[in-house]
CSV table of C-alpha atoms in Angstrom, one decimal:
chain,number,residue,atom,x,y,z
M,1,UNK,CA,-41.4,-82.3,-10.4
M,2,UNK,CA,-44.5,-81.8,-7.9
M,3,UNK,CA,-43.3,-84.0,-5.5
M,4,UNK,CA,-40.0,-81.9,-5.2
M,5,UNK,CA,-42.0,-78.7,-5.2
M,6,UNK,CA,-43.8,-79.8,-2.0
M,7,UNK,CA,-41.2,-80.9,-0.1
M,8,UNK,CA,-39.3,-77.7,-0.5
M,9,UNK,CA,-41.4,-75.9,2.0
M,10,UNK,CA,-41.3,-78.7,4.4
M,11,UNK,CA,-37.4,-79.2,4.0
M,12,UNK,CA,-37.0,-75.2,4.9
M,13,UNK,CA,-39.3,-75.6,8.0
M,14,UNK,CA,-37.4,-78.4,9.5
M,15,UNK,CA,-33.9,-76.4,8.6
M,16,UNK,CA,-35.2,-73.5,10.4
M,17,UNK,CA,-36.5,-75.2,13.3
M,18,UNK,CA,-33.2,-77.1,13.8
M,19,UNK,CA,-31.6,-73.9,13.4
M,20,UNK,CA,-33.7,-71.8,15.9
M,21,UNK,CA,-32.9,-74.8,18.2
M,22,UNK,CA,-29.4,-74.4,18.1
M,23,UNK,CA,-29.8,-70.8,18.3
M,24,UNK,CA,-31.5,-71.2,21.6
M,25,UNK,CA,-29.1,-73.8,23.0
M,26,UNK,CA,-26.1,-72.0,22.1
M,27,UNK,CA,-26.7,-68.5,22.4
M,28,UNK,CA,-29.1,-68.0,24.8
M,29,UNK,CA,-28.2,-70.7,26.7
M,30,UNK,CA,-31.6,-71.0,28.5
M,31,UNK,CA,-33.2,-74.1,26.3
M,32,UNK,CA,-32.1,-76.5,28.9
M,33,UNK,CA,-30.1,-74.9,31.4
M,34,UNK,CA,-30.9,-73.9,34.8
M,35,UNK,CA,-31.0,-70.7,36.2
M,36,UNK,CA,-28.1,-68.9,37.7
M,37,UNK,CA,-28.2,-67.9,41.5
M,38,UNK,CA,-26.5,-66.2,44.0
M,39,UNK,CA,-25.2,-68.3,46.8
M,40,UNK,CA,-26.0,-66.5,50.3
M,41,UNK,CA,-25.0,-66.4,53.7
M,42,UNK,CA,-27.1,-66.2,56.9
M,43,UNK,CA,-25.1,-63.3,58.0
M,44,UNK,CA,-22.1,-61.2,57.2
M,45,UNK,CA,-18.6,-62.6,58.0
M,46,UNK,CA,-17.1,-59.0,58.1
M,47,UNK,CA,-16.4,-56.3,56.2
M,48,UNK,CA,-14.6,-56.5,52.5
M,49,UNK,CA,-12.8,-53.9,50.5
M,50,UNK,CA,-13.3,-55.2,46.6
M,51,UNK,CA,-9.6,-53.7,44.9
M,52,UNK,CA,-9.8,-52.4,41.3
M,53,UNK,CA,-7.7,-54.6,38.9
M,54,UNK,CA,-4.6,-54.7,37.6
M,55,UNK,CA,-4.1,-52.5,34.9
M,56,UNK,CA,-3.6,-55.2,32.4
M,57,UNK,CA,-6.9,-56.6,32.9
M,58,UNK,CA,-8.7,-53.4,32.8
M,59,UNK,CA,-7.0,-52.8,29.5
M,60,UNK,CA,-8.2,-56.2,28.4
M,61,UNK,CA,-11.8,-55.6,29.6
M,62,UNK,CA,-11.7,-52.3,27.4
M,63,UNK,CA,-11.2,-54.0,24.4
M,64,UNK,CA,-14.5,-54.9,24.6
M,65,UNK,CA,-15.9,-51.9,26.1
M,66,UNK,CA,-16.3,-53.1,29.5
M,67,UNK,CA,-15.5,-51.2,32.8
M,68,UNK,CA,-14.0,-52.3,35.9
M,69,UNK,CA,-16.0,-55.2,37.4
M,70,UNK,CA,-15.8,-53.9,41.1
M,71,UNK,CA,-19.2,-52.4,40.9
M,72,UNK,CA,-20.8,-55.5,39.4
M,73,UNK,CA,-18.6,-57.8,42.4
M,74,UNK,CA,-20.0,-55.7,45.1
M,75,UNK,CA,-23.5,-55.9,43.9
M,76,UNK,CA,-22.8,-59.7,44.1
M,77,UNK,CA,-21.5,-59.4,47.5
M,78,UNK,CA,-23.9,-57.3,48.8
M,79,UNK,CA,-26.9,-59.8,47.5
M,80,UNK,CA,-25.2,-62.8,49.0
M,81,UNK,CA,-25.0,-61.3,52.6
M,82,UNK,CA,-21.8,-62.8,53.3
M,83,UNK,CA,-20.0,-59.5,53.9
M,84,UNK,CA,-20.7,-56.0,54.6
M,85,UNK,CA,-19.1,-54.0,51.6
M,86,UNK,CA,-16.6,-50.9,52.9
M,87,UNK,CA,-16.3,-48.0,49.9
M,88,UNK,CA,-12.5,-47.9,48.8
M,89,UNK,CA,-12.7,-47.1,44.8
M,90,UNK,CA,-14.0,-43.8,43.0
M,91,UNK,CA,-16.5,-43.3,45.9
M,92,UNK,CA,-13.9,-42.8,48.3
M,93,UNK,CA,-12.6,-39.7,46.6
M,94,UNK,CA,-16.1,-38.0,47.4
M,95,UNK,CA,-16.0,-39.2,50.7
M,96,UNK,CA,-12.2,-37.7,51.4
M,97,UNK,CA,-13.7,-34.1,49.3
M,98,UNK,CA,-16.1,-34.1,52.4
M,99,UNK,CA,-13.6,-34.7,54.7
M,100,UNK,CA,-11.4,-31.9,53.3
M,101,UNK,CA,-14.6,-29.3,53.3
M,102,UNK,CA,-15.1,-30.5,56.8
M,103,UNK,CA,-11.4,-29.9,57.9
M,104,UNK,CA,-11.8,-26.7,56.3
M,105,UNK,CA,-14.6,-25.3,58.2
M,106,UNK,CA,-16.8,-25.2,54.9
M,107,UNK,CA,-19.5,-27.7,56.6
M,108,UNK,CA,-22.1,-27.3,59.2
M,109,UNK,CA,-20.9,-27.4,62.6
M,110,UNK,CA,-23.1,-30.4,63.5
M,111,UNK,CA,-22.1,-32.5,60.4
M,112,UNK,CA,-19.8,-34.6,62.7
M,113,UNK,CA,-17.0,-35.2,60.0
M,114,UNK,CA,-14.5,-36.1,62.7
M,115,UNK,CA,-11.8,-38.6,62.8
M,116,UNK,CA,-11.8,-42.6,63.7
M,117,UNK,CA,-15.1,-42.9,62.1
M,118,UNK,CA,-14.4,-45.3,58.7
M,119,UNK,CA,-15.0,-48.9,59.4
M,120,UNK,CA,-12.1,-51.1,59.0
M,121,UNK,CA,-12.0,-53.4,56.1
M,122,UNK,CA,-11.7,-57.2,57.4
M,123,UNK,CA,-10.8,-58.6,54.2
M,124,UNK,CA,-9.9,-57.5,50.7
M,125,UNK,CA,-10.8,-59.2,47.3
M,126,UNK,CA,-8.8,-59.1,44.4
M,127,UNK,CA,-10.1,-60.4,40.7
M,128,UNK,CA,-8.2,-61.7,37.4
M,129,UNK,CA,-10.0,-62.0,34.3
M,130,UNK,CA,-8.7,-64.4,31.0
M,131,UNK,CA,-10.8,-64.4,27.8
M,132,UNK,CA,-11.6,-67.7,25.3
M,133,UNK,CA,-11.2,-65.2,22.3
M,134,UNK,CA,-13.8,-66.4,19.5
M,135,UNK,CA,-10.8,-67.6,16.9
M,136,UNK,CA,-10.7,-70.2,18.9
M,137,UNK,CA,-13.9,-71.4,18.7
M,138,UNK,CA,-17.0,-68.6,18.3
M,139,UNK,CA,-16.7,-68.0,14.9
M,140,UNK,CA,-15.8,-72.0,14.2
M,141,UNK,CA,-19.5,-72.6,15.8
M,142,UNK,CA,-21.1,-70.0,13.5
M,143,UNK,CA,-19.6,-71.5,10.2
M,144,UNK,CA,-20.4,-74.7,11.6
M,145,UNK,CA,-24.0,-73.7,11.7
M,146,UNK,CA,-24.0,-72.1,8.4
M,147,UNK,CA,-22.8,-74.9,6.5
M,148,UNK,CA,-25.0,-77.3,7.8
M,149,UNK,CA,-28.0,-75.8,7.5
M,150,UNK,CA,-27.1,-73.7,4.5
M,151,UNK,CA,-28.8,-70.2,3.8
M,152,UNK,CA,-31.5,-71.0,6.6
M,153,UNK,CA,-28.8,-71.4,9.3
M,154,UNK,CA,-26.5,-68.4,7.7
M,155,UNK,CA,-28.3,-66.0,10.0
M,156,UNK,CA,-27.9,-68.0,13.0
M,157,UNK,CA,-24.4,-68.8,12.4
M,158,UNK,CA,-23.6,-64.9,11.9
M,159,UNK,CA,-25.0,-64.3,15.2
M,160,UNK,CA,-23.5,-66.7,17.0
M,161,UNK,CA,-20.0,-65.8,15.3
M,162,UNK,CA,-20.1,-62.1,16.0
M,163,UNK,CA,-19.7,-62.6,19.9
M,164,UNK,CA,-16.1,-61.6,20.2
M,165,UNK,CA,-15.7,-64.4,22.8
M,166,UNK,CA,-17.6,-67.3,24.2
M,167,UNK,CA,-15.8,-68.3,27.4
M,168,UNK,CA,-14.4,-66.1,30.1
M,169,UNK,CA,-12.2,-67.7,33.0
M,170,UNK,CA,-12.1,-65.6,36.2
M,171,UNK,CA,-10.1,-65.7,39.6
M,172,UNK,CA,-10.9,-64.3,43.1
M,173,UNK,CA,-8.7,-64.3,46.1
M,174,UNK,CA,-9.9,-62.9,49.4
M,175,UNK,CA,-7.5,-62.2,51.9
M,176,UNK,CA,-7.1,-60.8,55.6
M,177,UNK,CA,-6.2,-57.3,55.8
M,178,UNK,CA,-4.6,-57.1,59.2
M,179,UNK,CA,-2.7,-60.4,59.0
M,180,UNK,CA,-2.4,-60.3,54.9
M,181,UNK,CA,-3.2,-64.3,55.1
M,182,UNK,CA,-5.0,-65.5,52.1
M,183,UNK,CA,-8.4,-66.5,52.9
M,184,UNK,CA,-9.7,-68.0,49.9
M,185,UNK,CA,-9.1,-68.7,46.4
M,186,UNK,CA,-11.1,-69.9,43.6
M,187,UNK,CA,-11.6,-69.5,39.7
M,188,UNK,CA,-15.0,-69.2,37.9
M,189,UNK,CA,-15.5,-70.2,34.6
M,190,UNK,CA,-18.6,-69.6,31.9
M,191,UNK,CA,-19.8,-70.3,28.3
M,192,UNK,CA,-22.4,-68.8,26.6
M,193,UNK,CA,-24.4,-71.8,27.1
M,194,UNK,CA,-23.7,-73.1,30.4
M,195,UNK,CA,-26.7,-71.7,32.2
M,196,UNK,CA,-29.5,-69.1,32.5
M,197,UNK,CA,-28.3,-65.7,33.6
M,198,UNK,CA,-31.1,-63.3,32.8
M,199,UNK,CA,-32.8,-63.6,36.4
M,200,UNK,CA,-29.1,-62.6,38.0
M,201,UNK,CA,-28.4,-59.7,35.7
M,202,UNK,CA,-32.0,-58.1,36.1
M,203,UNK,CA,-31.6,-58.6,39.9
M,204,UNK,CA,-28.2,-56.5,40.3
M,205,UNK,CA,-27.8,-54.8,36.9
M,206,UNK,CA,-24.2,-53.8,35.8
M,207,UNK,CA,-24.4,-51.3,32.5
M,208,UNK,CA,-22.2,-53.1,30.0
M,209,UNK,CA,-22.2,-56.0,31.8
M,210,UNK,CA,-25.7,-56.7,31.1
M,211,UNK,CA,-26.4,-54.9,27.8
M,212,UNK,CA,-23.6,-56.6,25.6
M,213,UNK,CA,-23.0,-60.7,25.2
M,214,UNK,CA,-19.2,-60.3,26.3
M,215,UNK,CA,-20.0,-58.2,29.1
M,216,UNK,CA,-22.7,-61.2,30.3
M,217,UNK,CA,-20.5,-63.7,30.0
M,218,UNK,CA,-17.7,-62.1,31.9
M,219,UNK,CA,-20.4,-61.1,34.5
M,220,UNK,CA,-21.7,-64.8,34.5
M,221,UNK,CA,-18.1,-66.1,35.1
M,222,UNK,CA,-17.7,-63.6,38.1
M,223,UNK,CA,-20.9,-65.1,39.7
M,224,UNK,CA,-19.9,-68.7,39.3
M,225,UNK,CA,-16.1,-67.6,40.8
M,226,UNK,CA,-18.0,-65.7,43.8
M,227,UNK,CA,-20.4,-68.6,44.4
M,228,UNK,CA,-17.3,-70.7,44.7
M,229,UNK,CA,-15.6,-68.5,47.0
M,230,UNK,CA,-18.6,-68.3,49.1
M,231,UNK,CA,-19.0,-72.1,49.1
M,232,UNK,CA,-15.3,-72.5,50.6
M,233,UNK,CA,-16.1,-70.3,53.3
M,234,UNK,CA,-19.2,-72.1,54.1
M,235,UNK,CA,-17.6,-75.5,53.7
M,236,UNK,CA,-14.8,-74.7,56.0
M,237,UNK,CA,-15.7,-71.9,58.5
M,238,UNK,CA,-12.0,-72.2,60.0
M,239,UNK,CA,-10.9,-70.3,56.9
M,240,UNK,CA,-12.2,-67.2,58.2
M,241,UNK,CA,-11.9,-67.7,61.7
M,242,UNK,CA,-8.3,-68.2,62.0
M,243,UNK,CA,-7.2,-65.5,59.8
M,244,UNK,CA,-9.6,-63.5,61.9
M,245,UNK,CA,-8.3,-64.2,65.3
M,246,UNK,CA,-4.5,-64.0,63.8
M,247,UNK,CA,-5.8,-60.3,62.8
M,248,UNK,CA,-6.9,-59.5,66.1
M,249,UNK,CA,-3.9,-61.1,67.8
M,250,UNK,CA,-1.9,-58.8,65.4
M,251,UNK,CA,-3.9,-55.7,66.1
M,252,UNK,CA,-3.7,-56.2,70.0
M,253,UNK,CA,0.0,-56.0,69.4
M,254,UNK,CA,0.5,-53.6,67.2
M,255,UNK,CA,0.8,-49.5,68.1
M,256,UNK,CA,-2.8,-48.1,68.3
M,257,UNK,CA,-2.7,-44.7,66.0
M,258,UNK,CA,-4.0,-41.8,67.1
M,259,UNK,CA,-6.5,-40.5,64.5
M,260,UNK,CA,-6.1,-36.6,65.1
M,261,UNK,CA,-6.4,-33.6,63.2
M,262,UNK,CA,-4.4,-30.5,63.8
M,263,UNK,CA,-6.0,-28.6,66.6
M,264,UNK,CA,-7.0,-31.7,68.6
M,265,UNK,CA,-6.3,-31.9,72.6
M,266,UNK,CA,-4.4,-34.7,73.7
M,267,UNK,CA,-3.1,-35.7,77.3
M,268,UNK,CA,-0.3,-37.6,78.6
M,269,UNK,CA,-0.8,-41.0,79.8
M,270,UNK,CA,2.3,-41.0,82.5
M,271,UNK,CA,4.1,-38.7,84.5
M,272,UNK,CA,7.4,-36.8,83.2
M,273,UNK,CA,6.8,-37.5,79.7
M,274,UNK,CA,9.6,-35.6,77.3
M,275,UNK,CA,9.3,-33.2,74.8
M,276,UNK,CA,12.2,-33.0,72.5
M,277,UNK,CA,13.6,-30.3,70.3
M,278,UNK,CA,13.3,-32.7,67.4
M,279,UNK,CA,11.6,-35.6,66.4
M,280,UNK,CA,14.5,-38.0,67.8
M,281,UNK,CA,14.8,-39.3,71.3
M,282,UNK,CA,18.5,-38.0,70.9
M,283,UNK,CA,17.6,-34.5,70.5
M,284,UNK,CA,17.7,-32.1,73.7
M,285,UNK,CA,14.5,-32.3,76.1
M,286,UNK,CA,12.9,-28.9,76.4
M,287,UNK,CA,10.1,-30.0,78.5
M,288,UNK,CA,8.2,-32.3,80.5
M,289,UNK,CA,4.2,-33.4,80.7
M,290,UNK,CA,2.6,-34.5,84.1
M,291,UNK,CA,0.2,-37.2,83.5
M,292,UNK,CA,-3.0,-35.9,82.3
M,293,UNK,CA,-1.3,-32.9,80.9
M,294,UNK,CA,-3.1,-31.4,78.0
M,295,UNK,CA,-1.0,-30.4,74.8
M,296,UNK,CA,-2.5,-29.3,71.3
M,297,UNK,CA,-1.5,-31.5,68.3
M,298,UNK,CA,-0.5,-28.0,65.8
M,299,UNK,CA,-0.5,-30.8,62.7
M,300,UNK,CA,3.2,-32.1,61.8
M,301,UNK,CA,4.1,-35.6,62.2
M,302,UNK,CA,7.5,-37.2,61.8
M,303,UNK,CA,7.8,-41.0,62.1
M,304,UNK,CA,6.3,-41.7,65.6
M,305,UNK,CA,6.7,-38.3,66.8
M,306,UNK,CA,4.1,-35.7,67.0
M,307,UNK,CA,4.9,-32.0,67.3
M,308,UNK,CA,2.6,-30.5,70.2
M,309,UNK,CA,2.2,-27.1,71.9
M,310,UNK,CA,1.8,-27.3,75.5
M,311,UNK,CA,1.2,-24.6,78.6
M,312,UNK,CA,5.5,-24.2,78.7
M,313,UNK,CA,6.9,-25.7,75.8
M,314,UNK,CA,6.5,-26.7,72.0
M,315,UNK,CA,8.3,-29.5,70.9
M,316,UNK,CA,7.7,-33.4,69.9
M,317,UNK,CA,6.5,-35.9,72.2
M,318,UNK,CA,6.4,-39.9,71.1
M,319,UNK,CA,2.5,-40.5,69.7
M,320,UNK,CA,2.6,-43.6,71.8
M,321,UNK,CA,2.5,-41.7,75.1
M,322,UNK,CA,-0.5,-39.6,74.3
M,323,UNK,CA,-4.1,-40.2,74.3
M,324,UNK,CA,-7.1,-38.5,73.1
């Protein structure tokens, strides 16, 4: 009887020690795992816009109180120094608001909010996220630990089983904005015990993606995914070069757009440029412009035609025949 009494504390300590070891290995993922890092580049390969995921992805994330991952992806990209990020998300609404204020004369004259100032996105990144629900493994892990170590493992089991999912799989696609060709496509995956992730989260921040276990799993999968994209690009520089060259050819062959605001002064590129009564070359010719003759854009555009006011006539002129 006395022997059994003396063995119980040792048995209890043994159970606690093993349980904590399992907890460290399966829950924190940092006992034996290597610390995660962001793949970097020597310099930016171009500009990139991160597109919002499709509605069903956003809905799935919202079930776990997770927002759109675009902000997190932008931080990964900026930290990697592989692309310069252009704003095409919610911040774009504020940018457009500033431009509207400028157009209506509400901003100071030296604000210089004219046209043709926004940087073009060379590439566009889209994302997708899938989850491995806890019913497929997470709750089972918790139950296994609890049954294996009895009451000593109950706390550990309940904590691990409380995670709503243990695995996330993501897909990132990078496409050339000019040629629409796919530049890179890679997948990423992360289980809550794959590798240490605390340092990266502290470096980039991320709101719900750093404060919840589910968020950390998705953030880690996206990091693994983005690193795979960068590795592909670094291993095959032609992926960017070839599409960029195609994009440049397409841009050279396309009609240059005249980014003009109402009231802008334009001039004719050629002599005897026709001014039509309607935005149609079959309509009546109401005037002609000499080479270099200036007109004012009055604010209406229809297809390839701009409505302009000249010295002698008002009418529609083909945009391709005018310059700033």
